[in-house]
JSON list of C-alpha atoms in Angstrom, two decimals:
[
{"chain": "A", "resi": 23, "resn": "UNK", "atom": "CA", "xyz": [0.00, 0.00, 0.00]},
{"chain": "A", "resi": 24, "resn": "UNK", "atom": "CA", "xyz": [1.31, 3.34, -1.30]},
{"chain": "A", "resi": 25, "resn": "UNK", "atom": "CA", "xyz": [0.34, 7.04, 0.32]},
{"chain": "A", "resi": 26, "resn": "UNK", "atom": "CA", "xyz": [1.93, 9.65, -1.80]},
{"chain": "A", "resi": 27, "resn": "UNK", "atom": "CA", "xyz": [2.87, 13.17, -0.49]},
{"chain": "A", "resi": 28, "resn": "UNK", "atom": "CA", "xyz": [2.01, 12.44, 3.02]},
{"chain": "A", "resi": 29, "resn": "UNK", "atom": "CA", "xyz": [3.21, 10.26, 6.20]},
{"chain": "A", "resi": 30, "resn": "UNK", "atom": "CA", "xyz": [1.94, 7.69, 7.35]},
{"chain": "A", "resi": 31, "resn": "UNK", "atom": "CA", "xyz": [1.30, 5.81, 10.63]},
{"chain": "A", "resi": 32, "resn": "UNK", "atom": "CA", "xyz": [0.71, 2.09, 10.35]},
{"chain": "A", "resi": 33, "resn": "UNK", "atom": "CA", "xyz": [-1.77, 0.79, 11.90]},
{"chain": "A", "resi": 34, "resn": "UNK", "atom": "CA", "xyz": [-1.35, -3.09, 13.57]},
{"chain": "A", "resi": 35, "resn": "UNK", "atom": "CA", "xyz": [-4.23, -4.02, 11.10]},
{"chain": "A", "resi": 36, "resn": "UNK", "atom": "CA", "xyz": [-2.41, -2.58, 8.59]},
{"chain": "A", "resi": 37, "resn": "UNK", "atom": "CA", "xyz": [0.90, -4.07, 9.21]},
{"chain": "A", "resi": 38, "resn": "UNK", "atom": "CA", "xyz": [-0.90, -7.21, 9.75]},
{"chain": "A", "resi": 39, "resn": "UNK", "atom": "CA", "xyz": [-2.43, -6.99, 6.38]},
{"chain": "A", "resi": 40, "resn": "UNK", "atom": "CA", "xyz": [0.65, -6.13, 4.79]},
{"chain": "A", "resi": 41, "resn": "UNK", "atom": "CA", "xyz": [2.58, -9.13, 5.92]},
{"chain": "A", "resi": 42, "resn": "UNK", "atom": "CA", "xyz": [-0.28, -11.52, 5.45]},
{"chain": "A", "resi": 43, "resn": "UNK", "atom": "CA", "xyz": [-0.46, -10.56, 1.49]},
{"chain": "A", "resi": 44, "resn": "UNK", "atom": "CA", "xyz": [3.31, -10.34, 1.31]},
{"chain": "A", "resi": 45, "resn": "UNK", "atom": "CA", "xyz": [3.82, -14.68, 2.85]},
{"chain": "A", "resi": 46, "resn": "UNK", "atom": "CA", "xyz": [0.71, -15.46, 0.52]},
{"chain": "A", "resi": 47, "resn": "UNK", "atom": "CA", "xyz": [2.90, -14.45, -2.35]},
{"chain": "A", "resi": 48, "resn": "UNK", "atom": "CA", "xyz": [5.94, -15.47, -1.08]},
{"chain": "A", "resi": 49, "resn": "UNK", "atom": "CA", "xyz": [4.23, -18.95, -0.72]},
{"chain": "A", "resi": 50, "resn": "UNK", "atom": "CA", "xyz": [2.81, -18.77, -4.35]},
{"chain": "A", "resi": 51, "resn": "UNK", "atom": "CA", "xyz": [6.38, -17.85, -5.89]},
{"chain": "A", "resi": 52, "resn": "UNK", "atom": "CA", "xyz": [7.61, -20.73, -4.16]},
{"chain": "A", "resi": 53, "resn": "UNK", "atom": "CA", "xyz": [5.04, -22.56, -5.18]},
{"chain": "A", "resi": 54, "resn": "UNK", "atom": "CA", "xyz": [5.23, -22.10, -8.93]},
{"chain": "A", "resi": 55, "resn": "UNK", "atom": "CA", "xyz": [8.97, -22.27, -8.72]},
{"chain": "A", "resi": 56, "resn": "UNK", "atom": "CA", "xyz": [9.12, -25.72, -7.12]},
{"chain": "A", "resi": 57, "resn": "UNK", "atom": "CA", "xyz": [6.64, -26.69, -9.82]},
{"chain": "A", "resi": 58, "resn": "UNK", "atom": "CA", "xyz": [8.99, -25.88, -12.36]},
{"chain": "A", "resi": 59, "resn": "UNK", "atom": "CA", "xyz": [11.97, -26.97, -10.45]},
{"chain": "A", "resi": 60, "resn": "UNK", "atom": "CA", "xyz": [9.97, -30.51, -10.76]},
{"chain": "A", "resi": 61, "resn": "UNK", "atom": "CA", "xyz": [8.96, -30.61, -14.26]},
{"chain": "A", "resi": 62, "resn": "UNK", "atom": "CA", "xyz": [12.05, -29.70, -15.33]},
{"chain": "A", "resi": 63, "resn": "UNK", "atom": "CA", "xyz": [13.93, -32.64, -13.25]},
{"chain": "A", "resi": 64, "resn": "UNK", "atom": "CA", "xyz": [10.91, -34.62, -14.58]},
{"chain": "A", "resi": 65, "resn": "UNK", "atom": "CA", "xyz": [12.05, -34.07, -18.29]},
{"chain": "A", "resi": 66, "resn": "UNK", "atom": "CA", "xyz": [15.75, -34.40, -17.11]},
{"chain": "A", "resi": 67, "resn": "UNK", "atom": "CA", "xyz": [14.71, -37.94, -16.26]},
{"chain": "A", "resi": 68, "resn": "UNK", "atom": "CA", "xyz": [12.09, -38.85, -18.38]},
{"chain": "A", "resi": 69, "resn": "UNK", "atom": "CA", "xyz": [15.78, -37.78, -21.00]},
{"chain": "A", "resi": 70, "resn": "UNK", "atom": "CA", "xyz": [17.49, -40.08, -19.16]},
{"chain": "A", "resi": 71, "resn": "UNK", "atom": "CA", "xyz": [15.28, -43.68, -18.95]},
{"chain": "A", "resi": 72, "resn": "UNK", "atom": "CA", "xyz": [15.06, -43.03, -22.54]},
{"chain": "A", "resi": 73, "resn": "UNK", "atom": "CA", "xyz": [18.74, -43.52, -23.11]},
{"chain": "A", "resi": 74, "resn": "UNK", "atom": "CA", "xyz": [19.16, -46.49, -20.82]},
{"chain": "A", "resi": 75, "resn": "UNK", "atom": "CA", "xyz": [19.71, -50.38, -22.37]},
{"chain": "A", "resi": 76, "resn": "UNK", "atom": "CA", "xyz": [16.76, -51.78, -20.05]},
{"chain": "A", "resi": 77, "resn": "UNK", "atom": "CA", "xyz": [13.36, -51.49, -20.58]},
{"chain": "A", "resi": 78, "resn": "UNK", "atom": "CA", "xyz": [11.34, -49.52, -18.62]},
{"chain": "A", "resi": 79, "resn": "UNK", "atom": "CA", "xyz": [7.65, -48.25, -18.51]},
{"chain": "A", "resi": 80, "resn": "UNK", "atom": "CA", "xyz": [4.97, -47.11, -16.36]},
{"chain": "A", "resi": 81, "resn": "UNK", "atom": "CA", "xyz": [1.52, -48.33, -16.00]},
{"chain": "A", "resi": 82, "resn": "UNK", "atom": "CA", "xyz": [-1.42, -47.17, -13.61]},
{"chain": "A", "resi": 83, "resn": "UNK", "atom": "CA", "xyz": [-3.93, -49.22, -12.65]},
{"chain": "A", "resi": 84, "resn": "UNK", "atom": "CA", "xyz": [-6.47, -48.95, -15.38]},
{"chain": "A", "resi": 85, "resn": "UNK", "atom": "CA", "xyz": [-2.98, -50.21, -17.26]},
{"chain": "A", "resi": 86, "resn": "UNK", "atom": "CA", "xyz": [-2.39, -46.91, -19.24]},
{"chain": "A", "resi": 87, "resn": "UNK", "atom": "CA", "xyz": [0.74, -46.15, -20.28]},
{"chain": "A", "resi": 88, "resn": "UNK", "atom": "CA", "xyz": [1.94, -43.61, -18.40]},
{"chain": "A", "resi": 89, "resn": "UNK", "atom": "CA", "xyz": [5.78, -43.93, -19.61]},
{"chain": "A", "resi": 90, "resn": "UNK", "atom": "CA", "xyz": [7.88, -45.96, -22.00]},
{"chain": "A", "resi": 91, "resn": "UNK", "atom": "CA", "xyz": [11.29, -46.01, -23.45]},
{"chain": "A", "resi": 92, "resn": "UNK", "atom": "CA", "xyz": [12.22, -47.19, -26.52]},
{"chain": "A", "resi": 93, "resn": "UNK", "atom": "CA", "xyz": [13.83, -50.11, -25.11]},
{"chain": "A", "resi": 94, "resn": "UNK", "atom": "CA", "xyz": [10.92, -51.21, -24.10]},
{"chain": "A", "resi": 95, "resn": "UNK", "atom": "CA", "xyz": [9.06, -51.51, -27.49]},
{"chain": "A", "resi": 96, "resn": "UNK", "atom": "CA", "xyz": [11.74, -53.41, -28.95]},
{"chain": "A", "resi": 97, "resn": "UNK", "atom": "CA", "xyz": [11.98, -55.65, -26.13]},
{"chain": "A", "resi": 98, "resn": "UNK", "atom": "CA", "xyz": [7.94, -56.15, -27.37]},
{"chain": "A", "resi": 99, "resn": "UNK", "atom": "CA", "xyz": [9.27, -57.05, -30.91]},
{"chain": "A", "resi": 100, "resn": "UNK", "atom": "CA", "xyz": [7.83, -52.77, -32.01]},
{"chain": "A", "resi": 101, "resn": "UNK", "atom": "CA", "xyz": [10.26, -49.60, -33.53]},
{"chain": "A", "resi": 102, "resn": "UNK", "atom": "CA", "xyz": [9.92, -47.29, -30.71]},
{"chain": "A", "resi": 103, "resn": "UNK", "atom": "CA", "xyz": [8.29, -46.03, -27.60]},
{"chain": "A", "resi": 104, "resn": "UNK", "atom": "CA", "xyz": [5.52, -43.67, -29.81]},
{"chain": "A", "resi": 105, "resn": "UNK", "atom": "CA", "xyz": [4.08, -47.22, -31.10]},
{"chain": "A", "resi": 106, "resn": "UNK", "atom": "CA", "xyz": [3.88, -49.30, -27.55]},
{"chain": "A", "resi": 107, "resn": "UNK", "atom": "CA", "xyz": [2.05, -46.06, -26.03]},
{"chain": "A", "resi": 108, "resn": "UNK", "atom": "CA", "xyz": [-0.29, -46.14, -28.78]},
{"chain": "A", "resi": 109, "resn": "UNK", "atom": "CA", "xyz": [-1.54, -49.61, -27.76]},
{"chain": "A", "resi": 110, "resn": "UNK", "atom": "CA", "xyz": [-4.32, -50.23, -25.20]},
{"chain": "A", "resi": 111, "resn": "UNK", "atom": "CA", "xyz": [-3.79, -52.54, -22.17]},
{"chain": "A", "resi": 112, "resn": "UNK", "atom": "CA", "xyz": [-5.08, -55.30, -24.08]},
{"chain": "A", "resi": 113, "resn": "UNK", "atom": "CA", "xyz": [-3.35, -55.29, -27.12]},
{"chain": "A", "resi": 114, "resn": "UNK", "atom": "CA", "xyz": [-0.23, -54.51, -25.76]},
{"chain": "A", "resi": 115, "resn": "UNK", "atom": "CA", "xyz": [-0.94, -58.09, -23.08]},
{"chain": "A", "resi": 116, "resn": "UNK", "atom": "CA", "xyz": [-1.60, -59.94, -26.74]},
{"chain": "A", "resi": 117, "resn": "UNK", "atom": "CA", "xyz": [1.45, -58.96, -28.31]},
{"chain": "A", "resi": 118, "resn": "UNK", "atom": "CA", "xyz": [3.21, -62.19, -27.07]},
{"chain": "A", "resi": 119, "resn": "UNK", "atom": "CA", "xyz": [2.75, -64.85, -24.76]},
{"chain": "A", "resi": 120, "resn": "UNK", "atom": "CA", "xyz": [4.85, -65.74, -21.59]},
{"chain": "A", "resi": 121, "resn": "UNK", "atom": "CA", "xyz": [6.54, -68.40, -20.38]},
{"chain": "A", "resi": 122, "resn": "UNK", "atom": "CA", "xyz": [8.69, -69.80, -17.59]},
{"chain": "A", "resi": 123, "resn": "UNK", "atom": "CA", "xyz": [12.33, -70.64, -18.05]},
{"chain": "A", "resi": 124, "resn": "UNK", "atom": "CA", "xyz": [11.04, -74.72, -17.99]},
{"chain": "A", "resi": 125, "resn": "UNK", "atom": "CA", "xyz": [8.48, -73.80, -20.61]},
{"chain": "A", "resi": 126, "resn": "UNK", "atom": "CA", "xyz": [5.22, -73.85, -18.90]},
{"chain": "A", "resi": 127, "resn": "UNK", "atom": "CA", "xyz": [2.92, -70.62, -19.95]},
{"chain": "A", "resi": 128, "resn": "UNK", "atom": "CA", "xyz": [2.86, -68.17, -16.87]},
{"chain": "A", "resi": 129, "resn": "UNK", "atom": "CA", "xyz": [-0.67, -66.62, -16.68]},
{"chain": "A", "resi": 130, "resn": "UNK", "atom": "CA", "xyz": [-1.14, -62.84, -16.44]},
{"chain": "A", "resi": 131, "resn": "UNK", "atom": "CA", "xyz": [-2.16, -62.73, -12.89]},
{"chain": "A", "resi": 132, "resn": "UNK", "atom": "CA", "xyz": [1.12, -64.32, -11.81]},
{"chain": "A", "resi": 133, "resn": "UNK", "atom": "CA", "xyz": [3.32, -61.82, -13.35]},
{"chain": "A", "resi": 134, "resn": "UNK", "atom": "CA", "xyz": [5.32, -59.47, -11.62]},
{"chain": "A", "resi": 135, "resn": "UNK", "atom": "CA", "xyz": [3.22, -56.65, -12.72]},
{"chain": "A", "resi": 136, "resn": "UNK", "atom": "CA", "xyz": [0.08, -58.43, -11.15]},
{"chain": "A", "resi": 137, "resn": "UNK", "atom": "CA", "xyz": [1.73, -58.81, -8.60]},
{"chain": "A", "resi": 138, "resn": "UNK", "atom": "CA", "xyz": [3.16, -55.38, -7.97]},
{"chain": "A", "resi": 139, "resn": "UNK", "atom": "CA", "xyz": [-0.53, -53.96, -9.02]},
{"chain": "A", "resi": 140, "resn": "UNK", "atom": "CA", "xyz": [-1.22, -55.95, -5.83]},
{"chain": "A", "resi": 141, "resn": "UNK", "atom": "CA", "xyz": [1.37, -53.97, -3.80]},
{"chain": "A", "resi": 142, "resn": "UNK", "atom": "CA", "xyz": [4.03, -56.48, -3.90]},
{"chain": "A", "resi": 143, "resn": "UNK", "atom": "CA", "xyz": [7.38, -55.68, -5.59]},
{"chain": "A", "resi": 144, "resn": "UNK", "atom": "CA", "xyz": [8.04, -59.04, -7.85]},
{"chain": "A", "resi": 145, "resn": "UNK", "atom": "CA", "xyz": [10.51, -59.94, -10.32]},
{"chain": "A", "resi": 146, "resn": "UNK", "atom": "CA", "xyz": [11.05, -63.04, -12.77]},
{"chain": "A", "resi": 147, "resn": "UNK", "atom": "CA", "xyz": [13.39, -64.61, -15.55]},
{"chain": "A", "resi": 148, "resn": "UNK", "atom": "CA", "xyz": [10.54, -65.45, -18.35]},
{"chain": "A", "resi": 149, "resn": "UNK", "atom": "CA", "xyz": [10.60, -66.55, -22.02]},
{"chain": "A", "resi": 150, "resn": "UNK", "atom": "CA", "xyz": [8.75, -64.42, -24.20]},
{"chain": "A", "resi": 151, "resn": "UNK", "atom": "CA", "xyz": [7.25, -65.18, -27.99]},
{"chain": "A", "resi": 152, "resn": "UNK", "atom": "CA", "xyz": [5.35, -63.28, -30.12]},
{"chain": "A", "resi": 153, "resn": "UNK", "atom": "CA", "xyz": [1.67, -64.95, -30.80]},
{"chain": "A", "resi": 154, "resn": "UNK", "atom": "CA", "xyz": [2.71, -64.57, -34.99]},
{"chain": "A", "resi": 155, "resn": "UNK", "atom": "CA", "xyz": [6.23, -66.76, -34.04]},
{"chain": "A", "resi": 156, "resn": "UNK", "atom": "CA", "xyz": [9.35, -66.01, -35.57]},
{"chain": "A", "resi": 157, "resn": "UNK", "atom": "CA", "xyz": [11.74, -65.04, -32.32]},
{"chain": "A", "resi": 158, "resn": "UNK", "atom": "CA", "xyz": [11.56, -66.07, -28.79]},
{"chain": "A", "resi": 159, "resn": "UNK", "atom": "CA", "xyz": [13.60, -63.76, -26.36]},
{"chain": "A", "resi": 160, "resn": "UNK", "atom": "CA", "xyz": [14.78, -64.48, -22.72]},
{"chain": "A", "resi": 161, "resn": "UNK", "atom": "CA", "xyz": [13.76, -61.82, -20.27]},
{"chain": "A", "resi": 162, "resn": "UNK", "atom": "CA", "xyz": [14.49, -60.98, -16.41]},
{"chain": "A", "resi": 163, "resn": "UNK", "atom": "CA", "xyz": [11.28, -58.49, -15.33]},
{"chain": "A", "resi": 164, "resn": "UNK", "atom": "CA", "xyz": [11.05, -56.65, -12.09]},
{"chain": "A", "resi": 165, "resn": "UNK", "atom": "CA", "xyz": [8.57, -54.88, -11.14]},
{"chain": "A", "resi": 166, "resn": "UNK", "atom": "CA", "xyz": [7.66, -52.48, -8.44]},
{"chain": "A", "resi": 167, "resn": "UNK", "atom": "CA", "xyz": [4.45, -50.93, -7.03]},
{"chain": "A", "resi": 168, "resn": "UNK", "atom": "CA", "xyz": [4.77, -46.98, -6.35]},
{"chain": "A", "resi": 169, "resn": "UNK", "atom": "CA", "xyz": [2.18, -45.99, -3.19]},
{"chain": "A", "resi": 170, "resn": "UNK", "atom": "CA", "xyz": [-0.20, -42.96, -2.93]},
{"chain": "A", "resi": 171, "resn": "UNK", "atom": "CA", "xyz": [-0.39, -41.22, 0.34]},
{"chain": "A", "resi": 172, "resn": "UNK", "atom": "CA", "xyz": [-3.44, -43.41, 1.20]},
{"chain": "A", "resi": 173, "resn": "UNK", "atom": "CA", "xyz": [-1.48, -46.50, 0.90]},
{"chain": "A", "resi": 174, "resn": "UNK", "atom": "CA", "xyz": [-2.89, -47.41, -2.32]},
{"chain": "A", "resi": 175, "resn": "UNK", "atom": "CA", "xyz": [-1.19, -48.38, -5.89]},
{"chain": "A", "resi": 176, "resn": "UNK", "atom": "CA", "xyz": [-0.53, -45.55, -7.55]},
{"chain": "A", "resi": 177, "resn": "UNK", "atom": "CA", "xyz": [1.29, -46.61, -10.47]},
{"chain": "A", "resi": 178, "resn": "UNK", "atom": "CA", "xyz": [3.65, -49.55, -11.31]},
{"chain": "A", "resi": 179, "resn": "UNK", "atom": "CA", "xyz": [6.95, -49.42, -12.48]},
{"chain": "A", "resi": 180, "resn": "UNK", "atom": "CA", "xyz": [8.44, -52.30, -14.77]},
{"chain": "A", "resi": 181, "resn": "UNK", "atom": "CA", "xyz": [12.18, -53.02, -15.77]},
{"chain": "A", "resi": 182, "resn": "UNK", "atom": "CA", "xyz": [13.10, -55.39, -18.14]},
{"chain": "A", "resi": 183, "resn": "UNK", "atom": "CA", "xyz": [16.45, -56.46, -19.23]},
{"chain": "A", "resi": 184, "resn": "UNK", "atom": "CA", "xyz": [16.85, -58.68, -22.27]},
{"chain": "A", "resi": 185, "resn": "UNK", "atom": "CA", "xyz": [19.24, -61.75, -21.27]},
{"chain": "A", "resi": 186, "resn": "UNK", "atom": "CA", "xyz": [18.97, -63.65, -24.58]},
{"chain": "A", "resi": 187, "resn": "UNK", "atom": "CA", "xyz": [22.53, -63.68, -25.27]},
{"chain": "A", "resi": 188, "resn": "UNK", "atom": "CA", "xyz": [23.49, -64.49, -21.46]},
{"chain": "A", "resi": 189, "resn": "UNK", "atom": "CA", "xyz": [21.16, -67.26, -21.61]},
{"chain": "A", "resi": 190, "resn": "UNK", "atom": "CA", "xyz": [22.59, -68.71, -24.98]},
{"chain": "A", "resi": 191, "resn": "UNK", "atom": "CA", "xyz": [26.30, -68.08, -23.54]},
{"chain": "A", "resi": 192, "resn": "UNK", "atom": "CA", "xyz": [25.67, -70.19, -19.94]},
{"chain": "A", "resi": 193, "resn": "UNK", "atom": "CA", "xyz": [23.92, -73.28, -21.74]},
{"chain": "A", "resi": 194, "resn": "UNK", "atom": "CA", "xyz": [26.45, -73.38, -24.54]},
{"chain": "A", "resi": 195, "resn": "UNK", "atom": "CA", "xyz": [29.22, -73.50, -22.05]},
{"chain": "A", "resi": 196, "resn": "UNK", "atom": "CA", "xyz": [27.10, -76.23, -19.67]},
{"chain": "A", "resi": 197, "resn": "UNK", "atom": "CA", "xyz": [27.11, -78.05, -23.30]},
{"chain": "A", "resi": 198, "resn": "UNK", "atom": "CA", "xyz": [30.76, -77.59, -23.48]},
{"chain": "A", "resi": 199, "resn": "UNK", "atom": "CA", "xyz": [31.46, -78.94, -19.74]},
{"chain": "A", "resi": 200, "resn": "UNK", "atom": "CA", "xyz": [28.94, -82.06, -20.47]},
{"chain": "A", "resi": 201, "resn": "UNK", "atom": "CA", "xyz": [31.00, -82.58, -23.46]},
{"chain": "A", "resi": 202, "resn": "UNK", "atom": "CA", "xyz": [34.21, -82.50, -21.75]},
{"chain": "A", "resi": 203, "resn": "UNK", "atom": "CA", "xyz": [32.81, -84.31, -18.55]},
{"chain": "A", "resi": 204, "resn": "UNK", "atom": "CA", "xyz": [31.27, -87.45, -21.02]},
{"chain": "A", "resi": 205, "resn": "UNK", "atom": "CA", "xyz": [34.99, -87.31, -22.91]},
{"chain": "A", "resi": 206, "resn": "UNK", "atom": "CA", "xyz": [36.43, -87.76, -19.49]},
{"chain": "A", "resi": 207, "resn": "UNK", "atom": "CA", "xyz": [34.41, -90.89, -18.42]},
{"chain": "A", "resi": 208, "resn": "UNK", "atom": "CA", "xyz": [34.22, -92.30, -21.81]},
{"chain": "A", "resi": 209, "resn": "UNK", "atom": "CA", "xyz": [37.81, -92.27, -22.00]},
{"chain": "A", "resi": 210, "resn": "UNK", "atom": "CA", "xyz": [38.51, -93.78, -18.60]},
{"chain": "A", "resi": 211, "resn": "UNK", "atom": "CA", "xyz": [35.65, -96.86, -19.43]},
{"chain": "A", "resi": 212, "resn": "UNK", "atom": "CA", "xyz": [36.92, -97.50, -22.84]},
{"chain": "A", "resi": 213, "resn": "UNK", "atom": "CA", "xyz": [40.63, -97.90, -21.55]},
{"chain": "A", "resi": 214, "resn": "UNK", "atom": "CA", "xyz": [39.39, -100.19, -19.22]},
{"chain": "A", "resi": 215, "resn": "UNK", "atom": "CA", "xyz": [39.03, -103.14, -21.52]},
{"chain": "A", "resi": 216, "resn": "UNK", "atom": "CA", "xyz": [40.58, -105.19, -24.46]},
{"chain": "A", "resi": 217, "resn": "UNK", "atom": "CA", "xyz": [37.61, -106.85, -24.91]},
{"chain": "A", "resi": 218, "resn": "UNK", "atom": "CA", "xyz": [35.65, -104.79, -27.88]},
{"chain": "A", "resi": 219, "resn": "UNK", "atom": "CA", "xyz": [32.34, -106.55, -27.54]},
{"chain": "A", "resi": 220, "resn": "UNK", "atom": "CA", "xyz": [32.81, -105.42, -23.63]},
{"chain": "A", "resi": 221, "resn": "UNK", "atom": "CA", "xyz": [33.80, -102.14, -25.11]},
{"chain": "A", "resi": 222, "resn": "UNK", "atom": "CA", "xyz": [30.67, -101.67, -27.20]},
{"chain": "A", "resi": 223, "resn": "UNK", "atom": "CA", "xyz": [27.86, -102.28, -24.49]},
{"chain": "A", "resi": 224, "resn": "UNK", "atom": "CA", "xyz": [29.38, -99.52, -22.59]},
{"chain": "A", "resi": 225, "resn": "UNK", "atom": "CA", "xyz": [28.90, -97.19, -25.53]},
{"chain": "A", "resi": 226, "resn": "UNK", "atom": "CA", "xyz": [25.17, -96.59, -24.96]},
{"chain": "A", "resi": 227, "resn": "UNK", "atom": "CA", "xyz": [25.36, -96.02, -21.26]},
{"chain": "A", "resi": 228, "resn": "UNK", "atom": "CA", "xyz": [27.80, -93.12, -22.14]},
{"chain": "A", "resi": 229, "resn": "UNK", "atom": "CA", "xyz": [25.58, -91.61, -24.70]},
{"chain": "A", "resi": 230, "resn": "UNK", "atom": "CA", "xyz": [22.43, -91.91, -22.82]},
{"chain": "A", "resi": 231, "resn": "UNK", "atom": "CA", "xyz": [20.71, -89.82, -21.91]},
{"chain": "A", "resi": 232, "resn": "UNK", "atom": "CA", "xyz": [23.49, -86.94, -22.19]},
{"chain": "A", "resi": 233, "resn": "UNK", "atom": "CA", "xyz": [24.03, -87.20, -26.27]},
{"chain": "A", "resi": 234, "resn": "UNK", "atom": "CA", "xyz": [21.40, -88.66, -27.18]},
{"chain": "A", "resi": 235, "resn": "UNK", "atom": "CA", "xyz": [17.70, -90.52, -26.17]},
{"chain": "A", "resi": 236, "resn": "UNK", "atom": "CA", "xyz": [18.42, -93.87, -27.60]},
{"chain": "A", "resi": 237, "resn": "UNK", "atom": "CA", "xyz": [21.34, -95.60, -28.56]},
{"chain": "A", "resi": 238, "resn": "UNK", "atom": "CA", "xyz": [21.47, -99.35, -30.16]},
{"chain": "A", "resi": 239, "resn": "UNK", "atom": "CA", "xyz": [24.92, -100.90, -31.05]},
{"chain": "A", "resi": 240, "resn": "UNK", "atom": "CA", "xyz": [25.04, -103.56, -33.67]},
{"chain": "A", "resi": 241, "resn": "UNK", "atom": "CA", "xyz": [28.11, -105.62, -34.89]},
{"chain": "A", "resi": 242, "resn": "UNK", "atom": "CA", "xyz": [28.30, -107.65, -37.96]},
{"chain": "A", "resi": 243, "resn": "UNK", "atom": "CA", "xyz": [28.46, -111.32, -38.08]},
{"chain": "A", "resi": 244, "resn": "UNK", "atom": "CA", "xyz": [29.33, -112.49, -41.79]},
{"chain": "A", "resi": 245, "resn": "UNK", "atom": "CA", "xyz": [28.36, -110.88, -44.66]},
{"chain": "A", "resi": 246, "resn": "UNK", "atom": "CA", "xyz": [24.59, -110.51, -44.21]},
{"chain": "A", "resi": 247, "resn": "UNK", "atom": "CA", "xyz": [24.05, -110.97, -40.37]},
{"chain": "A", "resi": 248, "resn": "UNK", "atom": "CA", "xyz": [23.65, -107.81, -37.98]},
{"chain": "A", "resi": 249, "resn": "UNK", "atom": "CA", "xyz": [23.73, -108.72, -34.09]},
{"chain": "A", "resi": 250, "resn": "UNK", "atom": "CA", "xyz": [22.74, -106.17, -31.43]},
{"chain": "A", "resi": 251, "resn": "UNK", "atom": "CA", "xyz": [25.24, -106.40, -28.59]},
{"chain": "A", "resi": 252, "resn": "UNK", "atom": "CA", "xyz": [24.20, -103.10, -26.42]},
{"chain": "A", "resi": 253, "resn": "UNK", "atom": "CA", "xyz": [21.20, -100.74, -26.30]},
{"chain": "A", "resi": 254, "resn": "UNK", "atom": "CA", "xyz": [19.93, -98.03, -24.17]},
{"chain": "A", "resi": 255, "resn": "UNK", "atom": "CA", "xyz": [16.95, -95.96, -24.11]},
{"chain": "A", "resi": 256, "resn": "UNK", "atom": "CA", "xyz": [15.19, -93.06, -21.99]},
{"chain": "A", "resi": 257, "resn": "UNK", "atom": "CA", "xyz": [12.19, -95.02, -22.27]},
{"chain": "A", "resi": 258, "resn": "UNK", "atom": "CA", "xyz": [12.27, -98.00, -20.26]},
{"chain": "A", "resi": 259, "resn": "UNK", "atom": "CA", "xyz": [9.83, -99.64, -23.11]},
{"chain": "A", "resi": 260, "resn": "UNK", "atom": "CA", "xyz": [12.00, -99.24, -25.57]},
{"chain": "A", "resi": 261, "resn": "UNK", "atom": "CA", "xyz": [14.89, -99.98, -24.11]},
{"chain": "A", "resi": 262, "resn": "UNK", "atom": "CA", "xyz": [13.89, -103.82, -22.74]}
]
């Protein structure tokens, strides 16, 4: 408040008044500043998840979209983020099917993001395929259930990291240790003999089941005559 070409006493009302309106707008300058302060980290980060390798979105619990990077769609088998956000709930769910590292199909209320939707932070190794075929990718999912102030689900917050390659690494060097491990024992039982009829009927039960389901050894006897001398089989049918 301004008086011009005259003093003035303040009243306490006055003063009162005066530093009443001058906190309010302190308080709304503040305000509007920490606003932008936050929307500006927001787009710092929102910048940021974009860039990362992993796979990361944001669902609430209608299951809009509320975030997605790119490595997300292609994780989904889809160009970029602009095209997963596009999708509803449901057609992003039919996109491909999931399954457990043993093969079995994992339903969609026992996945992590059911289960985070519940308010329990979950997280998985699955296999993933796309209902049309053509790939099949190995993926470890976590997800995590952000609360509102009444202790609710607000949101939930999925990352998934594509472990294809570090699945396809560990089982081809299992494959190589099996190898080694049956070159081992096949080389200590075959030494163990002179007898090569002896040294045939071990053959299967070194193959079997590591190499190879069945196994059936045959020598011949003359010039027409084929004798079986050792056999093996997973299936005890067969192999009687």
């Amino acid at each position: 408040m301004l008086y011009r070409n005259a003093p003035h006493d303040w009243s306490d009302r006055e003063v009162l008044l005066s530093r009443t309106i001058a906190n309010h707008l302190a308080s709304v300058t503040e305000r509007t500043q920490a606003q932008q302060a936050l929307h500006e980290s927001s787009g710092r980060l929102a910048s940021i998840l974009r860039t990362v390798e992993e796979g990361i979105t944001a669902t609430n619990r209608e299951g809009r979209l509320l975030f997605a990077n790119d490595a997300a769609a292609r994780t989904a088998g889809l160009d970029s983020a602009d095209e997963l956000a596009a999708l509803s709930a449901e057609k992003r769910a039919a996109l491909y099917e999931v399954f457990d590292p043993d093969g079995a199909r994992v339903a969609p209320e026992d996945q992590p993001a059911a289960q985070a939707l519940a308010g329990t932070e979950s997280s998985a190794v699955v296999r993933i395929r796309p209902r049309s075929g053509g790939w099949e990718r190995w993926l470890a999912l976590r997800s995590t259930p952000v609360f509102a102030a009444d202790g609710s689900v607000e949101l939930v917050v999925n990352v998934t990291r594509d472990i294809t390659q570090e699945v396809a690494a560990r089982r081809e060097a299992e494959s190589s240790r099996a190898r080694l491990a049956l070159l081992l024992e096949a080389t200590e039982q075959l030494t163990q003999t002179l007898d090569y009829e002896e040294l045939l009927r071990r053959v299967p039960q070194l193959v079997v089941p590591r190499i190879a389901d069945g196994c059936h050894v045959y020598i011949a006897r003359g010039e027409t005559e084929l004798v079986r001398v050792a056999h093996a089989h997973v299936d005890p049918r067969i192999a009687a």
